[in-house]
CSV table of C-alpha atoms in Angstrom, one decimal:
chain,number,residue,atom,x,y,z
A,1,UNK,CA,33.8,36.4,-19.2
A,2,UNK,CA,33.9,39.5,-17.8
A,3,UNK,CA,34.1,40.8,-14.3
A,4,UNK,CA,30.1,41.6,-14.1
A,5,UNK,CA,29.6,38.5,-15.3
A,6,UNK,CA,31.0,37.1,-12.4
A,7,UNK,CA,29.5,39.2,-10.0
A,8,UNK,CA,26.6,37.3,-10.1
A,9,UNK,CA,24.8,33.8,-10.7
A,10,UNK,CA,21.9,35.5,-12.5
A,11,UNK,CA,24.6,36.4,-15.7
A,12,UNK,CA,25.6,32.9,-16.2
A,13,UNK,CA,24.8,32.1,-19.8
A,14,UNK,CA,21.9,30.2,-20.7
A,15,UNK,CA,23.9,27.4,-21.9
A,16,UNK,CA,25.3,26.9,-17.8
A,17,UNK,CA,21.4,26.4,-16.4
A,18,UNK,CA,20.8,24.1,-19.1
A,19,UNK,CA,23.7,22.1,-18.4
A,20,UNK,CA,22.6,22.1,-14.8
A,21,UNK,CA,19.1,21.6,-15.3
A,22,UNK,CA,19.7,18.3,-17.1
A,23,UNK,CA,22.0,16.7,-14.7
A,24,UNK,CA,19.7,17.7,-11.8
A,25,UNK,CA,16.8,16.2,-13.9
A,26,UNK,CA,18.7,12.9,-14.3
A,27,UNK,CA,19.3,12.9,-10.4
A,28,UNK,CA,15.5,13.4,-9.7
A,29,UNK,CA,14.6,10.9,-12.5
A,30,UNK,CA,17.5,8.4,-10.6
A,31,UNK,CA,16.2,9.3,-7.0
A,32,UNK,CA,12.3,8.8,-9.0
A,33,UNK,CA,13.3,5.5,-9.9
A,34,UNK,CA,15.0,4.1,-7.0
A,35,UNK,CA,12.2,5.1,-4.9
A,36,UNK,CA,9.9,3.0,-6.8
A,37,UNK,CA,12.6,0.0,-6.9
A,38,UNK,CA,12.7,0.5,-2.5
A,39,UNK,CA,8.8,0.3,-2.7
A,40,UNK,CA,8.9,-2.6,-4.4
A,41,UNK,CA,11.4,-4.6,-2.6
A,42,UNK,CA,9.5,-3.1,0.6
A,43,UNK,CA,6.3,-5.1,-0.2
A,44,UNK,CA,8.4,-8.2,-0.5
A,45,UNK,CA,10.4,-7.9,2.6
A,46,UNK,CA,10.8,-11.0,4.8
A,47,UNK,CA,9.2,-9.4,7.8
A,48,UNK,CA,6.7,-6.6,8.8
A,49,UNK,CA,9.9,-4.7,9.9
A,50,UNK,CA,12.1,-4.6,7.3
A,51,UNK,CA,8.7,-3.7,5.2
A,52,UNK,CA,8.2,-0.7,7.7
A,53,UNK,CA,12.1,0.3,7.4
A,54,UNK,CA,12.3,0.0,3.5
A,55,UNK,CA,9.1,1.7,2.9
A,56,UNK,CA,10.7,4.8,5.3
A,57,UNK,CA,13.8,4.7,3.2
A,58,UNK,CA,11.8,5.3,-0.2
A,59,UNK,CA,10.1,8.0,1.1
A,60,UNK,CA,12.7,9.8,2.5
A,61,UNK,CA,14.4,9.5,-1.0
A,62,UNK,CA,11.4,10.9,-2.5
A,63,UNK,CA,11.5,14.1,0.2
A,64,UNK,CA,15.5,14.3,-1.3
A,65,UNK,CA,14.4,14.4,-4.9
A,66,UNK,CA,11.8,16.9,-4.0
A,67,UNK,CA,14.3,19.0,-2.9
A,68,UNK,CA,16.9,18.7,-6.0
A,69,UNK,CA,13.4,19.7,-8.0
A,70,UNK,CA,12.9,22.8,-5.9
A,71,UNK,CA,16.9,23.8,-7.3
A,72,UNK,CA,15.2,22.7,-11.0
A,73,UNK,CA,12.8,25.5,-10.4
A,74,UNK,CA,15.1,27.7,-9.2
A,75,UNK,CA,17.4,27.7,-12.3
A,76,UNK,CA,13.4,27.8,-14.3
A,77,UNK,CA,13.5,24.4,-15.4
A,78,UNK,CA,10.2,22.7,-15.0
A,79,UNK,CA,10.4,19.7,-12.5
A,80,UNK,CA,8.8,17.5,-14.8
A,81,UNK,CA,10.1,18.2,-17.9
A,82,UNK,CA,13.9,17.9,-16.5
A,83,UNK,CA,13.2,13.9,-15.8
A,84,UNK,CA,11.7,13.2,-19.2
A,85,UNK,CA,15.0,13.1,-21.7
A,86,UNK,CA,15.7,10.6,-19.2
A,87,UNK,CA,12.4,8.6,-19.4
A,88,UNK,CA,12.9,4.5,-19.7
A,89,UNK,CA,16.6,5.2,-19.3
A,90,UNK,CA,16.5,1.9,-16.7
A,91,UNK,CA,14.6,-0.1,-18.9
A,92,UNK,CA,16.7,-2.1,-20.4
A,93,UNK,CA,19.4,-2.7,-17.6
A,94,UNK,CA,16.2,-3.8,-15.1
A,95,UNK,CA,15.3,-6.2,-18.0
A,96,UNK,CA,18.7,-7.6,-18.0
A,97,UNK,CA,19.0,-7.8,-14.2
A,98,UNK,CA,15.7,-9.5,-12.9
A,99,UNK,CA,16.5,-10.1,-9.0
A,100,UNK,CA,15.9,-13.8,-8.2
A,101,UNK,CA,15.8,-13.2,-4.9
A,102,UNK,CA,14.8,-10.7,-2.5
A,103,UNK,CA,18.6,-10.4,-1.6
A,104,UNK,CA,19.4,-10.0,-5.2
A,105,UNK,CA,16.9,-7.2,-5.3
A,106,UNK,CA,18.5,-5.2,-2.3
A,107,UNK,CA,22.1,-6.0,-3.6
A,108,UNK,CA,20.8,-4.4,-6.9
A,109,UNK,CA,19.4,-1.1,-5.4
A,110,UNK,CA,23.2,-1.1,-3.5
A,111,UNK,CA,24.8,-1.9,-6.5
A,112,UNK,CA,23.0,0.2,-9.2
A,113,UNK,CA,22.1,3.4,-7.3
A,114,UNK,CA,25.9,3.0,-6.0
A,115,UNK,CA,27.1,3.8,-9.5
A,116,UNK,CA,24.3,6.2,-10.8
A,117,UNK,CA,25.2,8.3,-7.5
A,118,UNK,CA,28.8,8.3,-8.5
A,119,UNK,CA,28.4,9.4,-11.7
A,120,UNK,CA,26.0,12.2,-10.7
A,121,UNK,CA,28.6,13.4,-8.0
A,122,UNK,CA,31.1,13.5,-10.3
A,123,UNK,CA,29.6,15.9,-13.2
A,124,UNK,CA,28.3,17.5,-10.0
A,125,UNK,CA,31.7,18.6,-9.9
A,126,UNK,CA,31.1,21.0,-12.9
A,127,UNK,CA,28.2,22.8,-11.5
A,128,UNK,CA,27.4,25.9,-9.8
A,129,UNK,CA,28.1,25.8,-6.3
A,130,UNK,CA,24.7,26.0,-4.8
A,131,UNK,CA,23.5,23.3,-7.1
A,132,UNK,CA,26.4,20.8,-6.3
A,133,UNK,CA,25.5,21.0,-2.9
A,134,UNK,CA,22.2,20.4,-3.9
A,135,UNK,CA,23.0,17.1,-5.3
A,136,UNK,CA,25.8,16.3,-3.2
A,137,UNK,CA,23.4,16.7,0.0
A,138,UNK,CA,20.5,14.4,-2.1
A,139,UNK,CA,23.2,11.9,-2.8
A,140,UNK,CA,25.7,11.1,0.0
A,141,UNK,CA,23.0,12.2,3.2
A,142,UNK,CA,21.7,8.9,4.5
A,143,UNK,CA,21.2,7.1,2.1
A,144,UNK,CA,19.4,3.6,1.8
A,145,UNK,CA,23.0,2.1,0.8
A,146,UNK,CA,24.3,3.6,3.6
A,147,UNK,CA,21.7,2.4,5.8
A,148,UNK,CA,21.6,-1.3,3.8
A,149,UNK,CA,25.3,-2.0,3.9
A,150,UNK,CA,25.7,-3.6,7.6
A,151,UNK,CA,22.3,-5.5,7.1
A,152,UNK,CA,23.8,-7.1,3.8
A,153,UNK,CA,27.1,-7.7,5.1
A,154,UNK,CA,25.5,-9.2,8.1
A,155,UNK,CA,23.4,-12.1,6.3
A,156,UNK,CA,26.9,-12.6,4.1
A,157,UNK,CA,29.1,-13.4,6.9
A,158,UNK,CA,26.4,-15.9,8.4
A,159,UNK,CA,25.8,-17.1,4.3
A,160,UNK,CA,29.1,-18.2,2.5
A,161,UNK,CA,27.0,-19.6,-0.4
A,162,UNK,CA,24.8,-16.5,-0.6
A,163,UNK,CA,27.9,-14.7,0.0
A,164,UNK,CA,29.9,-16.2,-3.6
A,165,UNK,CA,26.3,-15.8,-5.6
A,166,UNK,CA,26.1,-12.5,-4.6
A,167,UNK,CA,29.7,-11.1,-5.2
A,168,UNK,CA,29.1,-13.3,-8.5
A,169,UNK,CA,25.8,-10.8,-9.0
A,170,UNK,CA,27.4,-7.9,-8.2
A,171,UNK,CA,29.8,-7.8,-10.8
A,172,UNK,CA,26.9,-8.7,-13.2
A,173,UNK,CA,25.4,-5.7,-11.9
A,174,UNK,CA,28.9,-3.4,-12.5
A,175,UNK,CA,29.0,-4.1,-16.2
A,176,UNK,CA,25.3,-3.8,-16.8
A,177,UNK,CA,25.5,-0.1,-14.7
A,178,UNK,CA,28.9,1.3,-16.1
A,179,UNK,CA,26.5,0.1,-19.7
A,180,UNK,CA,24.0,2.8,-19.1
A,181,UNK,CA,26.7,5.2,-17.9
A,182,UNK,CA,28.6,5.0,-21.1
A,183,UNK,CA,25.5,5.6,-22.8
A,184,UNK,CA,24.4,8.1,-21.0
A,185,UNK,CA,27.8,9.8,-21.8
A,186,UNK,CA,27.6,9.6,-25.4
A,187,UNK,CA,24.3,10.9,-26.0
A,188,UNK,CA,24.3,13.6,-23.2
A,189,UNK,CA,26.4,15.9,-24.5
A,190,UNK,CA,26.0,18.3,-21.3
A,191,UNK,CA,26.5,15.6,-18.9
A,192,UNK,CA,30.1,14.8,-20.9
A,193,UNK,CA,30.7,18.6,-20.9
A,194,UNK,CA,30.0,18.7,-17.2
A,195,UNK,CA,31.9,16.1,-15.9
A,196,UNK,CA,35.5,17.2,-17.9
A,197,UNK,CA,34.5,20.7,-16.3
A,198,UNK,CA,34.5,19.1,-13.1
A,199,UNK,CA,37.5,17.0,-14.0
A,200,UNK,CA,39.6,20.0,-14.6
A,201,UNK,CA,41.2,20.6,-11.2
A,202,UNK,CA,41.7,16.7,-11.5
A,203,UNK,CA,43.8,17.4,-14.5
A,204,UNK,CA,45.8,19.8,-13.5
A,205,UNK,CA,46.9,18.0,-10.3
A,206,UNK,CA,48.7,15.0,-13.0
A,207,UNK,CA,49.0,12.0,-11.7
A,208,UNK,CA,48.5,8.8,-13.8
A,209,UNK,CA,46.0,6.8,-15.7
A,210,UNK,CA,43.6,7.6,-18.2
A,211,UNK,CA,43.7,11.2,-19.3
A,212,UNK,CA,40.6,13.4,-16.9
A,213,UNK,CA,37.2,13.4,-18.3
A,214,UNK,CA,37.4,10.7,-21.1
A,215,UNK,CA,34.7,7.3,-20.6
A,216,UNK,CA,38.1,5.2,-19.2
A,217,UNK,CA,38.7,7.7,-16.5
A,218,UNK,CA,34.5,7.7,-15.6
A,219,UNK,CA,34.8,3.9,-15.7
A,220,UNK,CA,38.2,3.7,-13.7
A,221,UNK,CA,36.7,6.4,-11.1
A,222,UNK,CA,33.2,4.3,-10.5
A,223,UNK,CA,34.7,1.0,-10.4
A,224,UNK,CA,37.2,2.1,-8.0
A,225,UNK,CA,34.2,3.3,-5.9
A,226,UNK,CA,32.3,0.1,-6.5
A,227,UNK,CA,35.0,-1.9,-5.3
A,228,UNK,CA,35.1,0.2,-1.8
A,229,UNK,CA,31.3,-0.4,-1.9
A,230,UNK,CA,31.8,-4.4,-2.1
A,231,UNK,CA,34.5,-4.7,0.2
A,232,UNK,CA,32.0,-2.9,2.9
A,233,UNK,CA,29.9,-5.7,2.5
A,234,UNK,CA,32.9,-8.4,3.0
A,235,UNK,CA,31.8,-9.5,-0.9
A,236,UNK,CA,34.7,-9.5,-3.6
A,237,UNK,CA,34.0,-7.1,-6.6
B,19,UNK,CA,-15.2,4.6,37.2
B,20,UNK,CA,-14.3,7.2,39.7
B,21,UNK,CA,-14.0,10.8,39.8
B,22,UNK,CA,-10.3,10.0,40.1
B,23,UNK,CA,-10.1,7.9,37.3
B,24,UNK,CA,-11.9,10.6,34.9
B,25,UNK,CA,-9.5,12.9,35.8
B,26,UNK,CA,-6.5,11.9,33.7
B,27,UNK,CA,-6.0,9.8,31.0
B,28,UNK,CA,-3.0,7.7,32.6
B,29,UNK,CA,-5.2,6.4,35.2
B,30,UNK,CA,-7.0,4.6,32.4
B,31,UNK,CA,-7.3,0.8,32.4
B,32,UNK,CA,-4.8,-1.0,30.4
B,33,UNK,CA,-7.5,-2.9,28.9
B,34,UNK,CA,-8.7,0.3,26.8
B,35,UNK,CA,-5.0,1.2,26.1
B,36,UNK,CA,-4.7,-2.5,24.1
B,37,UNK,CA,-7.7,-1.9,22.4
B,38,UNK,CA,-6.3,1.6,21.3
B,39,UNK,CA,-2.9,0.1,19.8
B,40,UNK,CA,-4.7,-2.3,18.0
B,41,UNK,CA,-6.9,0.1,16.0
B,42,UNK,CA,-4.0,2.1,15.6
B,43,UNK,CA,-1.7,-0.8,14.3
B,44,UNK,CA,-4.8,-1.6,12.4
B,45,UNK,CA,-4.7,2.3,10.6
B,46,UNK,CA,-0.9,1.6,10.4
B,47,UNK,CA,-0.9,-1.2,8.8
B,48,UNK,CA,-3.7,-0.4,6.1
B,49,UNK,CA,-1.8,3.0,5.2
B,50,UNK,CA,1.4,1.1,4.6
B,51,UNK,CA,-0.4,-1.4,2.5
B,52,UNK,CA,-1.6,1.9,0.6
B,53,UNK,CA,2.1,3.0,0.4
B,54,UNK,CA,3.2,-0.2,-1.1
B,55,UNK,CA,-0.2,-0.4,-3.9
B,56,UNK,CA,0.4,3.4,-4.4
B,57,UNK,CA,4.2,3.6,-5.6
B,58,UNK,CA,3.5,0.6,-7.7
B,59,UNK,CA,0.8,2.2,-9.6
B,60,UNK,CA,3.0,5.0,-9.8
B,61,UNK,CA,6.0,2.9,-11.6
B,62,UNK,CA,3.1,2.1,-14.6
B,63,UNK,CA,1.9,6.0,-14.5
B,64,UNK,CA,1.5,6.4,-18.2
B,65,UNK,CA,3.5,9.7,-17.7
B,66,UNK,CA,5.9,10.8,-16.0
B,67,UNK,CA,3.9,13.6,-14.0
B,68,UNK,CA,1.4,11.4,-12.8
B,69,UNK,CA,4.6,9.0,-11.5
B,70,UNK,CA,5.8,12.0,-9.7
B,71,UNK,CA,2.3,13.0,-8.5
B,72,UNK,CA,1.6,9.3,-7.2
B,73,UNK,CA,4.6,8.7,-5.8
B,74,UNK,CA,4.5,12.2,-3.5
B,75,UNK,CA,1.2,11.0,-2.3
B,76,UNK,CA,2.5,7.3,-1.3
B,77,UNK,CA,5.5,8.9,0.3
B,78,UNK,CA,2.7,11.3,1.9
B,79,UNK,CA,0.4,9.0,3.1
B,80,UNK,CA,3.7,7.2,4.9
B,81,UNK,CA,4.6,10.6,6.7
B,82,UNK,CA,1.0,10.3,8.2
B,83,UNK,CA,1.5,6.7,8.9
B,84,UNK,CA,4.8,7.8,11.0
B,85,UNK,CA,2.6,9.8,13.1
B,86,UNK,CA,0.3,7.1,13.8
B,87,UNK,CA,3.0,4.8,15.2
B,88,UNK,CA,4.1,7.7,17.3
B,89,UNK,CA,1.2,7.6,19.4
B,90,UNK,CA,1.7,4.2,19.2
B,91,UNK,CA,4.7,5.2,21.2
B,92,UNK,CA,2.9,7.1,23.2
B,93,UNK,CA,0.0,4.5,24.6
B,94,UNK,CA,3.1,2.5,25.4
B,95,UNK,CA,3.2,-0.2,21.9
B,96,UNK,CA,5.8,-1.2,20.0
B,97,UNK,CA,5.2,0.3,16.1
B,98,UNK,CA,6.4,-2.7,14.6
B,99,UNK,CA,4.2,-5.2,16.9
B,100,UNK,CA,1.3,-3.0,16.3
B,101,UNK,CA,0.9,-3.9,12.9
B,102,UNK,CA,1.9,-7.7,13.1
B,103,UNK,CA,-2.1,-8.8,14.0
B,104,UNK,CA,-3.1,-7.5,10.7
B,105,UNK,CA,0.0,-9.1,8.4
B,106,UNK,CA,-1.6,-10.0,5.6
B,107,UNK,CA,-4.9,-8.7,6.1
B,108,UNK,CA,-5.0,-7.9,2.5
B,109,UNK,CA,-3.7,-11.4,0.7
B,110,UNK,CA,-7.4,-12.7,-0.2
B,111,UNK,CA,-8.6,-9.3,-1.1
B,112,UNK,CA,-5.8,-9.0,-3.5
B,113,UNK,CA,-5.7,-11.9,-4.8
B,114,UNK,CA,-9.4,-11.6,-5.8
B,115,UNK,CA,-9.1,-8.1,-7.6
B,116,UNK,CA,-6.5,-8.0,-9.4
B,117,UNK,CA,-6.9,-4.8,-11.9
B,118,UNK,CA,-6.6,-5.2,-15.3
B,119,UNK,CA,-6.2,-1.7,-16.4
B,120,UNK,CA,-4.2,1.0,-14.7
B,121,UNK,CA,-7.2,2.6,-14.1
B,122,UNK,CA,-8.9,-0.5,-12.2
B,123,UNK,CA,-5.7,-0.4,-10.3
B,124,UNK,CA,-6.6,3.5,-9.4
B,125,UNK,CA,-10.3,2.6,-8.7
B,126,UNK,CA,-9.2,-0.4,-6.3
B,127,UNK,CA,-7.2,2.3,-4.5
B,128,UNK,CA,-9.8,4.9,-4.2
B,129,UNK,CA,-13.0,2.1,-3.1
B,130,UNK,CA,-10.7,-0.1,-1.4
B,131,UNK,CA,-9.0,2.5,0.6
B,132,UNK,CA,-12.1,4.3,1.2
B,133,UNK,CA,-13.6,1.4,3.0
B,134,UNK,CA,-10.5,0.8,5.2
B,135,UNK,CA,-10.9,4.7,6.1
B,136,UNK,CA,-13.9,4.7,6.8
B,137,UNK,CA,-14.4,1.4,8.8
B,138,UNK,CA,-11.1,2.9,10.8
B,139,UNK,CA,-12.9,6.2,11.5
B,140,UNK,CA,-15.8,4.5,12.6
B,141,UNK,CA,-13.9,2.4,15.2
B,142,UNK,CA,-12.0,5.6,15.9
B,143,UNK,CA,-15.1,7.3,17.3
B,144,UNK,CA,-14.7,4.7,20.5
B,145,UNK,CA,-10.9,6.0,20.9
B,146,UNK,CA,-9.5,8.6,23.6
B,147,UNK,CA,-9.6,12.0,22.2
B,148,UNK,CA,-6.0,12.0,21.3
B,149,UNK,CA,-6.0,8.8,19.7
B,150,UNK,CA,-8.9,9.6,17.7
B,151,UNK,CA,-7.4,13.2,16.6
B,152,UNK,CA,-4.2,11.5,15.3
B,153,UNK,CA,-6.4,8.8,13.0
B,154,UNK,CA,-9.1,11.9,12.0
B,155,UNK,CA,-6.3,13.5,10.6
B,156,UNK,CA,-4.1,10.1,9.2
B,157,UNK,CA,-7.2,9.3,7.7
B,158,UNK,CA,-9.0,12.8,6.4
B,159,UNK,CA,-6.6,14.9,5.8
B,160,UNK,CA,-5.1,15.6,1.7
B,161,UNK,CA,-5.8,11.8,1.4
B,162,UNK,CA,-5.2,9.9,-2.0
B,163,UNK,CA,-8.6,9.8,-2.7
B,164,UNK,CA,-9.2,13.4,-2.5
B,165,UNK,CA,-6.8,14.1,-4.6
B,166,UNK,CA,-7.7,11.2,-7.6
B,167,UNK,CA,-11.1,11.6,-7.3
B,168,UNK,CA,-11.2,14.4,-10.0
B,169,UNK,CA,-8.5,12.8,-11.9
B,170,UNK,CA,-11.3,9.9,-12.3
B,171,UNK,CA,-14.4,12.0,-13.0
B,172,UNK,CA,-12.0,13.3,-15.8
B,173,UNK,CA,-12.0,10.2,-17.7
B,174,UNK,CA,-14.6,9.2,-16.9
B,175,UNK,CA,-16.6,11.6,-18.3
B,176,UNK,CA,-15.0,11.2,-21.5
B,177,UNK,CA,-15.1,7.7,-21.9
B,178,UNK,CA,-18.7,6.2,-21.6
B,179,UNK,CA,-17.7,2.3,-22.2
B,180,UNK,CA,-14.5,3.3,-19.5
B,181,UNK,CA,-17.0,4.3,-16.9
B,182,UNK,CA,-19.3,1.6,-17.0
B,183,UNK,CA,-16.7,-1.3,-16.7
B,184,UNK,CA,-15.2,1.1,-13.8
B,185,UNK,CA,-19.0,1.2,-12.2
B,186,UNK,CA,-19.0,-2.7,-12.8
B,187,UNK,CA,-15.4,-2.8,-11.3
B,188,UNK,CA,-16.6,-0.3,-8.2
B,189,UNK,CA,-19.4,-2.8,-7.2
B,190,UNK,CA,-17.1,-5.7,-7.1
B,191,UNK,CA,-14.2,-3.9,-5.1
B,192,UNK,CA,-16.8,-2.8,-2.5
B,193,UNK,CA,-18.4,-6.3,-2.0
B,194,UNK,CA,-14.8,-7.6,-1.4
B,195,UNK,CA,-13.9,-4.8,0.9
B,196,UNK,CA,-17.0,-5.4,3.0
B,197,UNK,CA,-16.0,-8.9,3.0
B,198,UNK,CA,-12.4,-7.7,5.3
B,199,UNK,CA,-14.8,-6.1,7.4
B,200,UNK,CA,-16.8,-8.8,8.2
B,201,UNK,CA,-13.8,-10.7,8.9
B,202,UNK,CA,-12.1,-8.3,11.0
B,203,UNK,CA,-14.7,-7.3,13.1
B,204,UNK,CA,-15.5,-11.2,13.6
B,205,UNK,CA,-11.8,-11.7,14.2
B,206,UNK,CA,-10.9,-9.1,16.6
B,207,UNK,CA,-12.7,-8.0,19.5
B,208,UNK,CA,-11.5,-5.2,20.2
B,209,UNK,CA,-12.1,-3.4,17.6
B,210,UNK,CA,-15.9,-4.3,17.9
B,211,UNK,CA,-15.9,-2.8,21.0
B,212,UNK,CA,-14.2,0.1,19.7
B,213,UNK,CA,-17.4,0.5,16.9
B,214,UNK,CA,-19.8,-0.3,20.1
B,215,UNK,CA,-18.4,2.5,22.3
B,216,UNK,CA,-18.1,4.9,19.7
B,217,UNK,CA,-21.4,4.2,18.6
B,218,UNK,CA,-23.4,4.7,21.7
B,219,UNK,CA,-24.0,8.6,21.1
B,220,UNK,CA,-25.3,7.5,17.7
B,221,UNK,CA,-27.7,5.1,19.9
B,222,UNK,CA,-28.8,7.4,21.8
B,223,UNK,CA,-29.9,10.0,19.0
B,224,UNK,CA,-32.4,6.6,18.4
B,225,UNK,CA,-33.5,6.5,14.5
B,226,UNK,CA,-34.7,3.8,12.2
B,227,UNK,CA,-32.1,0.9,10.5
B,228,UNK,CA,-30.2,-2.0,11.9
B,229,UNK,CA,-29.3,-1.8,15.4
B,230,UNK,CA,-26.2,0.7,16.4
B,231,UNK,CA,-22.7,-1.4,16.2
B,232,UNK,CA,-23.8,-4.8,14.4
B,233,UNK,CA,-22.1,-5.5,11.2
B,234,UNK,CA,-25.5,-4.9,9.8
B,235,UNK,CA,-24.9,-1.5,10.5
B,236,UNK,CA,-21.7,-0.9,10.0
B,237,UNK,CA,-21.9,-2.4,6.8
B,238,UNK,CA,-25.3,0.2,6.2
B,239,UNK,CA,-22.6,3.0,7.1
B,240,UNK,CA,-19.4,1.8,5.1
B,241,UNK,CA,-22.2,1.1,1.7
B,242,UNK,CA,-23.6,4.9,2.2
B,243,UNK,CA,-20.2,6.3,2.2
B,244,UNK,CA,-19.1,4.0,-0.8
B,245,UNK,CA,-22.2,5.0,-2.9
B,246,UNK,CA,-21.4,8.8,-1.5
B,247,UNK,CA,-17.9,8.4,-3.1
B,248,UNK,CA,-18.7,6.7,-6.3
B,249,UNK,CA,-21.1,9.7,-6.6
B,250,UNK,CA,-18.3,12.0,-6.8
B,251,UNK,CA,-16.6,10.6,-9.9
B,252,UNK,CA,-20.2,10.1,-11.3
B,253,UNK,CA,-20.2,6.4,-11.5
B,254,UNK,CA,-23.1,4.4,-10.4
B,255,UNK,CA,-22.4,2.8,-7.2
């Protein structure tokens, strides 16, 4: 590349916004989905004020998305068209992880967005500055898991039997996620090429373990993370 | 009432202050219901734009709610509390019109929300001018129903057998709409008094029909909205 090429974000080939444009549409189609999944566990809460709460949360993840389709625009992608490669992408984990309970349904929303968050921060690593913060502000700022953690941990501690059949759920929930991930991977070729671009400085740091970028090192990374997530709630991953 | 009680709203008595928190819970609590029926016809959009669009306008309509529990606040409630009188409010209603298309689910919004508006707007005229600014605009302003109204027309239009079962559909949803009514101006007071006081000027003006503030007439009012409505996406009311 040369150095007017790197003078300015405007020169970056085609291929770059493309790459960018589809991982941002998968985080708006993520964010899309979730806040659909918070509605719904919202009209089933237990009480009027965890209904108010949840209802909040959705629609502040909404207000996030919005602004992650703003950067779509800004790159000229077209906010709808960005979600739709990944249209029905949750279909078949939901069908495979119907919540018995309304706790199963919140530890789901922890569990799953947990790991689709993850994955999106790390190909975020392989994007243009301004975008990554883009997603990394959508992603990490207040978010319902965040916000959920202590209320979960809370009814575990009081709960040893909910406690076992939800740590018993939550790995259910780990293998179904890190599924979609790997699929993702394979047939997002972008997504792959972003995340060993991100991987890079990773790589050259050594260290040990599978080698940066491959589908081990994506599943080593988010399970890692998912463990950390369980252990906030006192539940064993 | 005094000269110095007209002459600021804090010297008020706390009786009209009660009755104002429970319309307001009452506009609360409907718009969150509308939150909760809005992102769920927005999960079975039939595309992925008109998820988007639906779900903005849930998320929307809850920024409006916010500022309804505000002056909640404000009048001294408690925004959770507020809304607890009318838990449930919608159970029967539900439960009795369930839609079987997406589309009767988007006509049960737009007839079902447009009586709850309306009724509220009515009771809102016997509000403090504050009060009655915040619901005039919760209730008015960008609403739902503004926007799906054309979308409705639309298909409408195109699709004779479509419309009439949707006509068919309209009358029902009304009659069962009118039916809360009853039941919540039977059920409580205040807001009776509310449509009373707020109908006095109306009183005054004399004219033929049922006497100003019975259900008789409220009912008269809600039906000529409703038939005003269903005029707008040219179905018979």
């Amino acid at each position: 590349m040369s150095d007017a090429e790197h003078a300015s974000p405007t020169t970056l080939p085609p291929a770059d916004h493309t790459d960018a444009v589809e991982l941002l549409g998968l985080v708006a189609y993520t964010e899309l989905a979730s806040f659909g999944r918070l509605a719904g566990d919202a009209a089933h809460a237990p009480t009027l004020r965890q209904r108010q709460a949840l209802s909040r949360l959705a629609a502040a993840m909404l207000d996030r998305q919005e602004r992650v389709l703003v950067r779509v625009e800004e790159l000229g992608g077209d906010p709808a068209d960005c979600m739709s490669p990944f249209d029905g992408l949750f279909d078949d984990f939901d069908a495979r992880t119907k919540p018995s309970t309304w706790w199963e349904g919140i530890l789901k929303g922890y569990v799953g967005q947990g790991v689709a968050d993850d994955f999106c921060l790390l190909a975020a690593q392989g994007l243009d500055e301004r975008s990554r913060d883009v997603v990394v502000e959508a992603l990490t700022h207040d978010t319902p898991s965040q916000r959920y953690a202590p209320v979960i941990a809370e009814v575990a501690a009081e709960d040893p039997v909910l406690a076992s059949r939800l740590a018993l759920w939550g790995r259910r929930l780990v293998g179904e996620a890190l599924g979609v991930v790997g699929d993702v991977l394979s047939r997002r070729p972008a997504l792959a090429r972003l995340v060993a671009a991100g991987a890079e400085p990773v790589a050259a740091g050594g260290g040990s373990g599978p080698a940066p970028a491959t589908q081990s090192w994506v599943f080593a990374r988010l399970t890692a993370e998912h463990s950390r997530r369980m252990d906030r709630l006192g539940l064993a991953a």
